[in-house]
Amino acid sequence: MGSLASYYQARPGSVLEVDRAFYDRLASESPGREPVERFEVPIRSGYAWEVPAGHLCRIITTAAGPQCGDFNVWNRHNPRERLWTSRTRQLQGTHVTRYDRLWSTLPYLRPLLTITNDTLEGYGTDEDGGRVHDLLGSRCDPYINRILTGEDADVHCHSNLTRAVLPYGLTELDVHDVLNIFTVTGINEDGEYFMKPSPARPGDFFEFFAEQDLLCAMSTCPAGDLSVPMWGPDARDPIEVCRPLEVEILRPDPALVTDWTPPQTAQYAGMHGLDFPERGTDTRHRR
């Protein structure tokens, strides 16, 4: 791996600087923390839910064992503002953990959420260069399945997410590149994407703070914990390694968020170099 510095370097005091002490206080099991809702996402399915701004959300592996989750997130009131994985990779990294943020699309470009706790934070980089909680890869989908195998199959994360968001008036066109939670991935020496079995154990969790009102959706990946390949010569149905995931929404101690406010959209004030003509001037045929 190279040792060059990140290309994206922010000035001091920018929104990229995270108040770690604030998020550490949110992550603590304070007496004022209150559970709001808890539910299970069954195997090979998708589910969408809301997280109010200023609340915490925790995604948890169950007693059944490890499971990978493909995660989408939108501004609840404006689905055009949604997770921008490529910019998040540039600002935070190819894999995310505590104190990292998921960033939204243009022209908004602000944090959707901040990760407050991650029991797999210590996984680091393994002997193959793999890391956990992946922003490199996208979701599995029936279109690539058709290309790879010549067959149609509806058991895919893209399809699960499509069904999950329908009650919110969204469609397949709103489903976007994902954060792969509990998933270990990397790039091999040939520049190819690889995936490894999830290292998660029962009770591991990934927790975040909602920086704005959010709509979240998650698919319990039909490949389960990724210990069985879905494609290639050794592929078979990995149903035996598919497990549910739990989601918990928590209201932090109100005293901890008294001074917190949702982040503003990026304050770009320009017009992309456009110069509007004076009234009455027709420039359509100007050469």
PDB file of C-alpha atoms in Angstrom:
ATOM      1  CA  MET A   1       0.000   0.000   0.000  1.00  0.00           C
ATOM      2  CA  GLY A   2       1.213   3.521  -0.784  1.00  0.00           C
ATOM      3  CA  SER A   3       2.107   6.070   1.864  1.00  0.00           C
ATOM      4  CA  LEU A   4       1.170   9.275   0.032  1.00  0.00           C
ATOM      5  CA  ALA A   5      -0.954  11.819   1.865  1.00  0.00           C
ATOM      6  CA  SER A   6      -4.634  12.185   1.067  1.00  0.00           C
ATOM      7  CA  TYR A   7      -5.311  14.461  -1.892  1.00  0.00           C
ATOM      8  CA  TYR A   8      -8.293  16.086  -0.154  1.00  0.00           C
ATOM      9  CA  GLN A   9      -6.908  18.350   2.565  1.00  0.00           C
ATOM     10  CA  ALA A  10      -9.342  20.665   4.391  1.00  0.00           C
ATOM     11  CA  ARG A  11      -8.541  23.957   6.035  1.00  0.00           C
ATOM     12  CA  PRO A  12      -8.655  24.012   9.858  1.00  0.00           C
ATOM     13  CA  GLY A  13     -12.136  24.425  11.289  1.00  0.00           C
ATOM     14  CA  SER A  14     -13.995  22.913   8.325  1.00  0.00           C
ATOM     15  CA  VAL A  15     -16.960  20.562   8.679  1.00  0.00           C
ATOM     16  CA  LEU A  16     -14.520  17.715   8.057  1.00  0.00           C
ATOM     17  CA  GLU A  17     -13.175  18.213  11.579  1.00  0.00           C
ATOM     18  CA  VAL A  18     -15.151  16.020  13.955  1.00  0.00           C
ATOM     19  CA  ASP A  19     -15.693  16.936  17.598  1.00  0.00           C
ATOM     20  CA  ARG A  20     -14.637  13.543  18.892  1.00  0.00           C
ATOM     21  CA  ALA A  21     -15.448  14.357  22.494  1.00  0.00           C
ATOM     22  CA  PHE A  22     -19.050  15.149  21.517  1.00  0.00           C
ATOM     23  CA  TYR A  23     -19.497  11.854  19.649  1.00  0.00           C
ATOM     24  CA  ASP A  24     -17.793   9.927  22.432  1.00  0.00           C
ATOM     25  CA  ARG A  25     -20.358  11.314  24.860  1.00  0.00           C
ATOM     26  CA  LEU A  26     -23.149  10.233  22.508  1.00  0.00           C
ATOM     27  CA  ALA A  27     -21.649   6.751  22.281  1.00  0.00           C
ATOM     28  CA  SER A  28     -21.508   6.320  26.047  1.00  0.00           C
ATOM     29  CA  GLU A  29     -24.281   4.364  27.729  1.00  0.00           C
ATOM     30  CA  SER A  30     -25.552   7.422  29.613  1.00  0.00           C
ATOM     31  CA  PRO A  31     -28.553   7.079  31.974  1.00  0.00           C
ATOM     32  CA  GLY A  32     -30.589   9.484  29.830  1.00  0.00           C
ATOM     33  CA  ARG A  33     -30.341   7.332  26.692  1.00  0.00           C
ATOM     34  CA  GLU A  34     -33.755   5.942  25.742  1.00  0.00           C
ATOM     35  CA  PRO A  35     -34.589   3.063  23.359  1.00  0.00           C
ATOM     36  CA  VAL A  36     -37.191   4.145  20.799  1.00  0.00           C
ATOM     37  CA  GLU A  37     -37.603   1.145  18.522  1.00  0.00           C
ATOM     38  CA  ARG A  38     -36.009  -2.218  17.806  1.00  0.00           C
ATOM     39  CA  PHE A  39     -36.781  -4.593  14.956  1.00  0.00           C
ATOM     40  CA  GLU A  40     -35.296  -7.455  12.975  1.00  0.00           C
ATOM     41  CA  VAL A  41     -34.616  -7.566   9.245  1.00  0.00           C
ATOM     42  CA  PRO A  42     -35.118 -11.223   8.200  1.00  0.00           C
ATOM     43  CA  ILE A  43     -32.728 -13.098   5.949  1.00  0.00           C
ATOM     44  CA  ARG A  44     -32.625 -12.177   2.255  1.00  0.00           C
ATOM     45  CA  SER A  45     -34.994  -9.256   2.674  1.00  0.00           C
ATOM     46  CA  GLY A  46     -34.963  -5.482   2.810  1.00  0.00           C
ATOM     47  CA  TYR A  47     -36.486  -2.961   5.171  1.00  0.00           C
ATOM     48  CA  ALA A  48     -36.675   0.846   5.291  1.00  0.00           C
ATOM     49  CA  TRP A  49     -37.024   2.982   8.408  1.00  0.00           C
ATOM     50  CA  GLU A  50     -36.734   6.578   9.596  1.00  0.00           C
ATOM     51  CA  VAL A  51     -34.185   7.982  12.033  1.00  0.00           C
ATOM     52  CA  PRO A  52     -34.992  11.485  13.332  1.00  0.00           C
ATOM     53  CA  ALA A  53     -32.216  14.045  13.397  1.00  0.00           C
ATOM     54  CA  GLY A  54     -30.348  13.931  16.693  1.00  0.00           C
ATOM     55  CA  HIS A  55     -31.048  10.228  17.271  1.00  0.00           C
ATOM     56  CA  LEU A  56     -28.753   7.212  17.242  1.00  0.00           C
ATOM     57  CA  CYS A  57     -29.196   4.076  15.157  1.00  0.00           C
ATOM     58  CA  ARG A  58     -27.456   0.787  15.844  1.00  0.00           C
ATOM     59  CA  ILE A  59     -27.217  -2.164  13.402  1.00  0.00           C
ATOM     60  CA  ILE A  60     -26.536  -5.388  15.269  1.00  0.00           C
ATOM     61  CA  THR A  61     -25.606  -8.974  14.460  1.00  0.00           C
ATOM     62  CA  THR A  62     -27.881 -11.509  16.136  1.00  0.00           C
ATOM     63  CA  ALA A  63     -27.126 -14.652  18.105  1.00  0.00           C
ATOM     64  CA  ALA A  64     -27.425 -16.568  14.819  1.00  0.00           C
ATOM     65  CA  GLY A  65     -24.040 -15.234  13.703  1.00  0.00           C
ATOM     66  CA  PRO A  66     -22.428 -12.861  11.184  1.00  0.00           C
ATOM     67  CA  GLN A  67     -24.335 -11.267   8.334  1.00  0.00           C
ATOM     68  CA  CYS A  68     -23.511  -8.509   5.836  1.00  0.00           C
ATOM     69  CA  GLY A  69     -25.919  -5.608   5.334  1.00  0.00           C
ATOM     70  CA  ASP A  70     -26.179  -3.354   2.268  1.00  0.00           C
ATOM     71  CA  PHE A  71     -27.167   0.108   3.480  1.00  0.00           C
ATOM     72  CA  ASN A  72     -28.754   3.106   1.705  1.00  0.00           C
ATOM     73  CA  VAL A  73     -29.606   6.488   3.254  1.00  0.00           C
ATOM     74  CA  TRP A  74     -31.471   9.612   2.120  1.00  0.00           C
ATOM     75  CA  ASN A  75     -32.597  12.949   3.511  1.00  0.00           C
ATOM     76  CA  ARG A  76     -36.078  11.980   4.676  1.00  0.00           C
ATOM     77  CA  HIS A  77     -37.673  15.096   3.169  1.00  0.00           C
ATOM     78  CA  ASN A  78     -35.678  15.263  -0.054  1.00  0.00           C
ATOM     79  CA  PRO A  79     -34.562  11.928  -1.548  1.00  0.00           C
ATOM     80  CA  ARG A  80     -32.413  13.727  -4.117  1.00  0.00           C
ATOM     81  CA  GLU A  81     -30.042  14.258  -1.200  1.00  0.00           C
ATOM     82  CA  ARG A  82     -28.644  10.812  -0.599  1.00  0.00           C
ATOM     83  CA  LEU A  83     -25.424   8.971   0.121  1.00  0.00           C
ATOM     84  CA  TRP A  84     -22.574   9.818  -2.257  1.00  0.00           C
ATOM     85  CA  THR A  85     -20.216   6.884  -1.891  1.00  0.00           C
ATOM     86  CA  SER A  86     -17.441   8.128  -4.179  1.00  0.00           C
ATOM     87  CA  ARG A  87     -17.064  11.476  -2.397  1.00  0.00           C
ATOM     88  CA  THR A  88     -17.287   9.726   0.979  1.00  0.00           C
ATOM     89  CA  ARG A  89     -14.435   7.447  -0.110  1.00  0.00           C
ATOM     90  CA  GLN A  90     -12.352  10.491  -0.989  1.00  0.00           C
ATOM     91  CA  LEU A  91     -13.100  12.351   2.224  1.00  0.00           C
ATOM     92  CA  GLN A  92     -13.144   9.458   4.704  1.00  0.00           C
ATOM     93  CA  GLY A  93     -11.650   6.372   3.065  1.00  0.00           C
ATOM     94  CA  THR A  94     -12.634   3.199   1.263  1.00  0.00           C
ATOM     95  CA  HIS A  95     -13.826   1.714   4.566  1.00  0.00           C
ATOM     96  CA  VAL A  96     -15.376   3.607   7.444  1.00  0.00           C
ATOM     97  CA  THR A  97     -15.459   3.378  11.200  1.00  0.00           C
ATOM     98  CA  ARG A  98     -15.881   5.549  14.299  1.00  0.00           C
ATOM     99  CA  TYR A  99     -15.805   9.338  13.680  1.00  0.00           C
ATOM    100  CA  ASP A 100     -16.199   8.906   9.918  1.00  0.00           C
ATOM    101  CA  ARG A 101     -19.175  10.455   8.157  1.00  0.00           C
ATOM    102  CA  LEU A 102     -21.350   9.519   5.199  1.00  0.00           C
ATOM    103  CA  TRP A 103     -21.661  12.498   2.842  1.00  0.00           C
ATOM    104  CA  SER A 104     -24.561  13.500   0.616  1.00  0.00           C
ATOM    105  CA  THR A 105     -24.756  14.246  -3.086  1.00  0.00           C
ATOM    106  CA  LEU A 106     -24.396  17.604  -4.807  1.00  0.00           C
ATOM    107  CA  PRO A 107     -25.458  20.329  -4.468  1.00  0.00           C
ATOM    108  CA  TYR A 108     -25.924  19.578  -0.747  1.00  0.00           C
ATOM    109  CA  LEU A 109     -22.616  17.929   0.219  1.00  0.00           C
ATOM    110  CA  ARG A 110     -23.032  17.664   3.970  1.00  0.00           C
ATOM    111  CA  PRO A 111     -22.919  14.853   6.509  1.00  0.00           C
ATOM    112  CA  LEU A 112     -25.926  12.569   6.566  1.00  0.00           C
ATOM    113  CA  LEU A 113     -24.622  10.719   9.606  1.00  0.00           C
ATOM    114  CA  THR A 114     -21.567  10.314  11.795  1.00  0.00           C
ATOM    115  CA  ILE A 115     -20.393   6.922  13.042  1.00  0.00           C
ATOM    116  CA  THR A 116     -20.290   6.946  16.839  1.00  0.00           C
ATOM    117  CA  ASN A 117     -19.435   3.354  17.702  1.00  0.00           C
ATOM    118  CA  ASP A 118     -18.130   0.258  15.931  1.00  0.00           C
ATOM    119  CA  THR A 119     -17.253  -2.977  17.689  1.00  0.00           C
ATOM    120  CA  LEU A 120     -15.167  -4.026  14.650  1.00  0.00           C
ATOM    121  CA  GLU A 121     -13.079  -0.862  14.767  1.00  0.00           C
ATOM    122  CA  GLY A 122     -10.018  -2.874  15.762  1.00  0.00           C
ATOM    123  CA  TYR A 123     -10.134  -5.137  12.680  1.00  0.00           C
ATOM    124  CA  GLY A 124      -7.764  -2.800  10.865  1.00  0.00           C
ATOM    125  CA  THR A 125      -6.103  -4.143   7.714  1.00  0.00           C
ATOM    126  CA  ASP A 126      -5.719  -7.915   7.441  1.00  0.00           C
ATOM    127  CA  GLU A 127      -3.034  -9.994   5.729  1.00  0.00           C
ATOM    128  CA  ASP A 128      -4.796  -9.692   2.353  1.00  0.00           C
ATOM    129  CA  GLY A 129      -5.280  -5.943   2.605  1.00  0.00           C
ATOM    130  CA  GLY A 130      -8.946  -6.376   3.518  1.00  0.00           C
ATOM    131  CA  ARG A 131     -10.810  -3.948   5.748  1.00  0.00           C
ATOM    132  CA  VAL A 132     -14.345  -3.872   7.140  1.00  0.00           C
ATOM    133  CA  HIS A 133     -17.444  -1.691   6.426  1.00  0.00           C
ATOM    134  CA  ASP A 134     -16.921  -1.280   2.712  1.00  0.00           C
ATOM    135  CA  LEU A 135     -17.580   1.675   0.398  1.00  0.00           C
ATOM    136  CA  LEU A 136     -15.641   0.188  -2.523  1.00  0.00           C
ATOM    137  CA  GLY A 137     -18.238  -2.201  -3.872  1.00  0.00           C
ATOM    138  CA  SER A 138     -21.837  -1.804  -4.853  1.00  0.00           C
ATOM    139  CA  ARG A 139     -24.837  -3.978  -4.096  1.00  0.00           C
ATOM    140  CA  CYS A 140     -25.452  -7.292  -5.844  1.00  0.00           C
ATOM    141  CA  ASP A 141     -28.171  -6.956  -8.466  1.00  0.00           C
ATOM    142  CA  PRO A 142     -30.125  -9.111 -10.938  1.00  0.00           C
ATOM    143  CA  TYR A 143     -28.635  -7.306 -13.932  1.00  0.00           C
ATOM    144  CA  ILE A 144     -25.049  -8.300 -13.174  1.00  0.00           C
ATOM    145  CA  ASN A 145     -26.306 -11.763 -12.266  1.00  0.00           C
ATOM    146  CA  ARG A 146     -27.723 -12.044 -15.776  1.00  0.00           C
ATOM    147  CA  ILE A 147     -24.376 -10.961 -17.244  1.00  0.00           C
ATOM    148  CA  LEU A 148     -22.340 -13.369 -15.098  1.00  0.00           C
ATOM    149  CA  THR A 149     -24.578 -16.421 -15.272  1.00  0.00           C
ATOM    150  CA  GLY A 150     -27.041 -15.907 -18.122  1.00  0.00           C
ATOM    151  CA  GLU A 151     -29.897 -16.462 -15.676  1.00  0.00           C
ATOM    152  CA  ASP A 152     -32.486 -14.250 -13.973  1.00  0.00           C
ATOM    153  CA  ALA A 153     -32.655 -14.205 -10.162  1.00  0.00           C
ATOM    154  CA  ASP A 154     -34.587 -11.853  -7.887  1.00  0.00           C
ATOM    155  CA  VAL A 155     -32.673 -12.651  -4.691  1.00  0.00           C
ATOM    156  CA  HIS A 156     -30.331  -9.654  -4.680  1.00  0.00           C
ATOM    157  CA  CYS A 157     -29.670  -6.618  -2.481  1.00  0.00           C
ATOM    158  CA  HIS A 158     -30.747  -4.204  -5.224  1.00  0.00           C
ATOM    159  CA  SER A 159     -34.113  -5.957  -5.465  1.00  0.00           C
ATOM    160  CA  ASN A 160     -34.469  -6.100  -1.672  1.00  0.00           C
ATOM    161  CA  LEU A 161     -33.803  -2.353  -1.405  1.00  0.00           C
ATOM    162  CA  THR A 162     -36.187  -1.611  -4.275  1.00  0.00           C
ATOM    163  CA  ARG A 163     -39.030  -3.368  -2.476  1.00  0.00           C
ATOM    164  CA  ALA A 164     -38.094  -1.788   0.853  1.00  0.00           C
ATOM    165  CA  VAL A 165     -38.436   1.829  -0.303  1.00  0.00           C
ATOM    166  CA  LEU A 166     -41.692   1.476  -2.232  1.00  0.00           C
ATOM    167  CA  PRO A 167     -43.841   2.434   0.816  1.00  0.00           C
ATOM    168  CA  TYR A 168     -41.977   5.762   0.925  1.00  0.00           C
ATOM    169  CA  GLY A 169     -42.819   6.624  -2.670  1.00  0.00           C
ATOM    170  CA  LEU A 170     -39.330   5.769  -3.940  1.00  0.00           C
ATOM    171  CA  THR A 171     -38.435   3.417  -6.770  1.00  0.00           C
ATOM    172  CA  GLU A 172     -35.550   1.407  -8.147  1.00  0.00           C
ATOM    173  CA  LEU A 173     -34.132   4.677  -9.522  1.00  0.00           C
ATOM    174  CA  ASP A 174     -33.653   5.957  -5.957  1.00  0.00           C
ATOM    175  CA  VAL A 175     -31.619   2.932  -4.838  1.00  0.00           C
ATOM    176  CA  HIS A 176     -27.948   3.865  -4.904  1.00  0.00           C
ATOM    177  CA  ASP A 177     -24.451   2.613  -4.163  1.00  0.00           C
ATOM    178  CA  VAL A 178     -24.258   1.224  -0.666  1.00  0.00           C
ATOM    179  CA  LEU A 179     -22.257   1.051   2.498  1.00  0.00           C
ATOM    180  CA  ASN A 180     -21.598  -2.669   3.018  1.00  0.00           C
ATOM    181  CA  ILE A 181     -21.798  -3.058   6.791  1.00  0.00           C
ATOM    182  CA  PHE A 182     -19.860  -5.950   8.411  1.00  0.00           C
ATOM    183  CA  THR A 183     -18.322  -6.696   4.995  1.00  0.00           C
ATOM    184  CA  VAL A 184     -14.570  -7.175   4.463  1.00  0.00           C
ATOM    185  CA  THR A 185     -13.269  -6.179   1.042  1.00  0.00           C
ATOM    186  CA  GLY A 186     -10.176  -4.878  -0.704  1.00  0.00           C
ATOM    187  CA  ILE A 187      -8.305  -4.620  -3.988  1.00  0.00           C
ATOM    188  CA  ASN A 188      -5.909  -7.426  -4.951  1.00  0.00           C
ATOM    189  CA  GLU A 189      -2.526  -7.043  -6.664  1.00  0.00           C
ATOM    190  CA  ASP A 190      -4.222  -7.167 -10.057  1.00  0.00           C
ATOM    191  CA  GLY A 191      -6.465  -4.243  -9.132  1.00  0.00           C
ATOM    192  CA  GLU A 192      -9.518  -6.487  -8.756  1.00  0.00           C
ATOM    193  CA  TYR A 193     -12.170  -6.240  -6.057  1.00  0.00           C
ATOM    194  CA  PHE A 194     -12.349  -9.079  -3.533  1.00  0.00           C
ATOM    195  CA  MET A 195     -14.646  -9.965  -0.641  1.00  0.00           C
ATOM    196  CA  LYS A 196     -13.956 -12.097   2.425  1.00  0.00           C
ATOM    197  CA  PRO A 197     -16.096 -13.784   5.086  1.00  0.00           C
ATOM    198  CA  SER A 198     -17.431 -11.341   7.658  1.00  0.00           C
ATOM    199  CA  PRO A 199     -15.509 -11.299  10.957  1.00  0.00           C
ATOM    200  CA  ALA A 200     -18.573 -10.148  12.920  1.00  0.00           C
ATOM    201  CA  ARG A 201     -19.625 -12.068  16.000  1.00  0.00           C
ATOM    202  CA  PRO A 202     -23.055 -12.219  17.653  1.00  0.00           C
ATOM    203  CA  GLY A 203     -23.773  -8.877  19.276  1.00  0.00           C
ATOM    204  CA  ASP A 204     -21.329  -6.823  17.217  1.00  0.00           C
ATOM    205  CA  PHE A 205     -22.782  -3.489  16.169  1.00  0.00           C
ATOM    206  CA  PHE A 206     -22.297  -0.448  13.981  1.00  0.00           C
ATOM    207  CA  GLU A 207     -23.806   2.731  15.440  1.00  0.00           C
ATOM    208  CA  PHE A 208     -24.346   6.180  13.944  1.00  0.00           C
ATOM    209  CA  PHE A 209     -25.781   9.581  14.827  1.00  0.00           C
ATOM    210  CA  ALA A 210     -28.349  11.083  12.443  1.00  0.00           C
ATOM    211  CA  GLU A 211     -27.137  14.545  11.433  1.00  0.00           C
ATOM    212  CA  GLN A 212     -30.489  15.222   9.743  1.00  0.00           C
ATOM    213  CA  ASP A 213     -33.856  13.486   9.399  1.00  0.00           C
ATOM    214  CA  LEU A 214     -32.983  10.265   7.600  1.00  0.00           C
ATOM    215  CA  LEU A 215     -34.660   7.537   5.633  1.00  0.00           C
ATOM    216  CA  CYS A 216     -32.541   4.401   5.852  1.00  0.00           C
ATOM    217  CA  ALA A 217     -32.876   1.087   4.056  1.00  0.00           C
ATOM    218  CA  MET A 218     -30.928  -2.123   4.424  1.00  0.00           C
ATOM    219  CA  SER A 219     -30.791  -5.470   2.694  1.00  0.00           C
ATOM    220  CA  THR A 220     -29.657  -8.563   4.536  1.00  0.00           C
ATOM    221  CA  CYS A 221     -27.354  -9.741   1.774  1.00  0.00           C
ATOM    222  CA  PRO A 222     -28.474 -12.970   0.071  1.00  0.00           C
ATOM    223  CA  ALA A 223     -24.819 -14.050   0.217  1.00  0.00           C
ATOM    224  CA  GLY A 224     -25.042 -14.038   4.020  1.00  0.00           C
ATOM    225  CA  ASP A 225     -21.632 -13.743   5.676  1.00  0.00           C
ATOM    226  CA  LEU A 226     -19.805 -14.144   2.314  1.00  0.00           C
ATOM    227  CA  SER A 227     -18.148 -17.413   3.313  1.00  0.00           C
ATOM    228  CA  VAL A 228     -19.760 -19.149   0.295  1.00  0.00           C
ATOM    229  CA  PRO A 229     -19.250 -17.693  -3.226  1.00  0.00           C
ATOM    230  CA  MET A 230     -22.320 -16.680  -5.232  1.00  0.00           C
ATOM    231  CA  TRP A 231     -20.452 -16.726  -8.550  1.00  0.00           C
ATOM    232  CA  GLY A 232     -17.580 -18.674 -10.070  1.00  0.00           C
ATOM    233  CA  PRO A 233     -16.703 -22.358 -10.228  1.00  0.00           C
ATOM    234  CA  ASP A 234     -17.360 -23.010  -6.526  1.00  0.00           C
ATOM    235  CA  ALA A 235     -20.625 -21.088  -6.388  1.00  0.00           C
ATOM    236  CA  ARG A 236     -23.705 -22.509  -4.721  1.00  0.00           C
ATOM    237  CA  ASP A 237     -26.713 -21.223  -2.837  1.00  0.00           C
ATOM    238  CA  PRO A 238     -25.313 -19.870   0.467  1.00  0.00           C
ATOM    239  CA  ILE A 239     -28.650 -20.040   2.282  1.00  0.00           C
ATOM    240  CA  GLU A 240     -27.106 -21.742   5.331  1.00  0.00           C
ATOM    241  CA  VAL A 241     -24.900 -18.711   6.049  1.00  0.00           C
ATOM    242  CA  CYS A 242     -27.737 -16.169   5.697  1.00  0.00           C
ATOM    243  CA  ARG A 243     -28.873 -14.621   8.964  1.00  0.00           C
ATOM    244  CA  PRO A 244     -31.030 -11.691  10.144  1.00  0.00           C
ATOM    245  CA  LEU A 245     -29.796  -8.331  11.405  1.00  0.00           C
ATOM    246  CA  GLU A 246     -31.329  -6.195  14.139  1.00  0.00           C
ATOM    247  CA  VAL A 247     -31.808  -2.434  14.102  1.00  0.00           C
ATOM    248  CA  GLU A 248     -32.230  -0.283  17.208  1.00  0.00           C
ATOM    249  CA  ILE A 249     -33.102   3.420  17.310  1.00  0.00           C
ATOM    250  CA  LEU A 250     -32.078   5.325  20.429  1.00  0.00           C
ATOM    251  CA  ARG A 251     -32.749   8.805  21.727  1.00  0.00           C
ATOM    252  CA  PRO A 252     -29.595  10.149  23.413  1.00  0.00           C
ATOM    253  CA  ASP A 253     -29.684  12.035  26.666  1.00  0.00           C
ATOM    254  CA  PRO A 254     -31.234  15.412  25.683  1.00  0.00           C
ATOM    255  CA  ALA A 255     -28.537  17.209  27.659  1.00  0.00           C
ATOM    256  CA  LEU A 256     -25.915  15.872  25.256  1.00  0.00           C
ATOM    257  CA  VAL A 257     -27.442  17.446  22.133  1.00  0.00           C
ATOM    258  CA  THR A 258     -28.547  20.808  23.534  1.00  0.00           C
ATOM    259  CA  ASP A 259     -25.964  22.723  21.515  1.00  0.00           C
ATOM    260  CA  TRP A 260     -26.001  20.494  18.417  1.00  0.00           C
ATOM    261  CA  THR A 261     -27.550  21.727  15.157  1.00  0.00           C
ATOM    262  CA  PRO A 262     -27.909  19.896  11.813  1.00  0.00           C
ATOM    263  CA  PRO A 263     -25.114  20.715   9.369  1.00  0.00           C
ATOM    264  CA  GLN A 264     -25.741  23.273   6.651  1.00  0.00           C
ATOM    265  CA  THR A 265     -25.524  22.439   2.985  1.00  0.00           C
ATOM    266  CA  ALA A 266     -22.285  23.387   1.263  1.00  0.00           C
ATOM    267  CA  GLN A 267     -22.160  27.177   0.983  1.00  0.00           C
ATOM    268  CA  TYR A 268     -21.051  27.460  -2.640  1.00  0.00           C
ATOM    269  CA  ALA A 269     -22.399  30.813  -3.844  1.00  0.00           C
ATOM    270  CA  GLY A 270     -21.332  30.729  -7.490  1.00  0.00           C
ATOM    271  CA  MET A 271     -23.214  30.004 -10.711  1.00  0.00           C
ATOM    272  CA  HIS A 272     -20.813  27.443 -12.244  1.00  0.00           C
ATOM    273  CA  GLY A 273     -19.373  30.167 -14.467  1.00  0.00           C
ATOM    274  CA  LEU A 274     -22.678  30.872 -16.204  1.00  0.00           C
ATOM    275  CA  ASP A 275     -23.146  34.449 -17.435  1.00  0.00           C
ATOM    276  CA  PHE A 276     -26.784  35.333 -18.076  1.00  0.00           C
ATOM    277  CA  PRO A 277     -27.393  37.703 -21.010  1.00  0.00           C
ATOM    278  CA  GLU A 278     -28.955  41.099 -20.534  1.00  0.00           C
ATOM    279  CA  ARG A 279     -32.729  41.259 -20.881  1.00  0.00           C
ATOM    280  CA  GLY A 280     -33.804  41.442 -24.502  1.00  0.00           C
ATOM    281  CA  THR A 281     -30.563  39.999 -25.808  1.00  0.00           C
ATOM    282  CA  ASP A 282     -30.987  36.752 -27.755  1.00  0.00           C
ATOM    283  CA  THR A 283     -27.755  34.760 -27.759  1.00  0.00           C
ATOM    284  CA  ARG A 284     -29.076  31.546 -29.243  1.00  0.00           C
ATOM    285  CA  HIS A 285     -27.559  32.171 -32.689  1.00  0.00           C
ATOM    286  CA  ARG A 286     -24.439  34.024 -31.612  1.00  0.00           C
ATOM    287  CA  ARG A 287     -21.293  32.627 -33.189  1.00  0.00           C
TER     288      ARG A 287
END
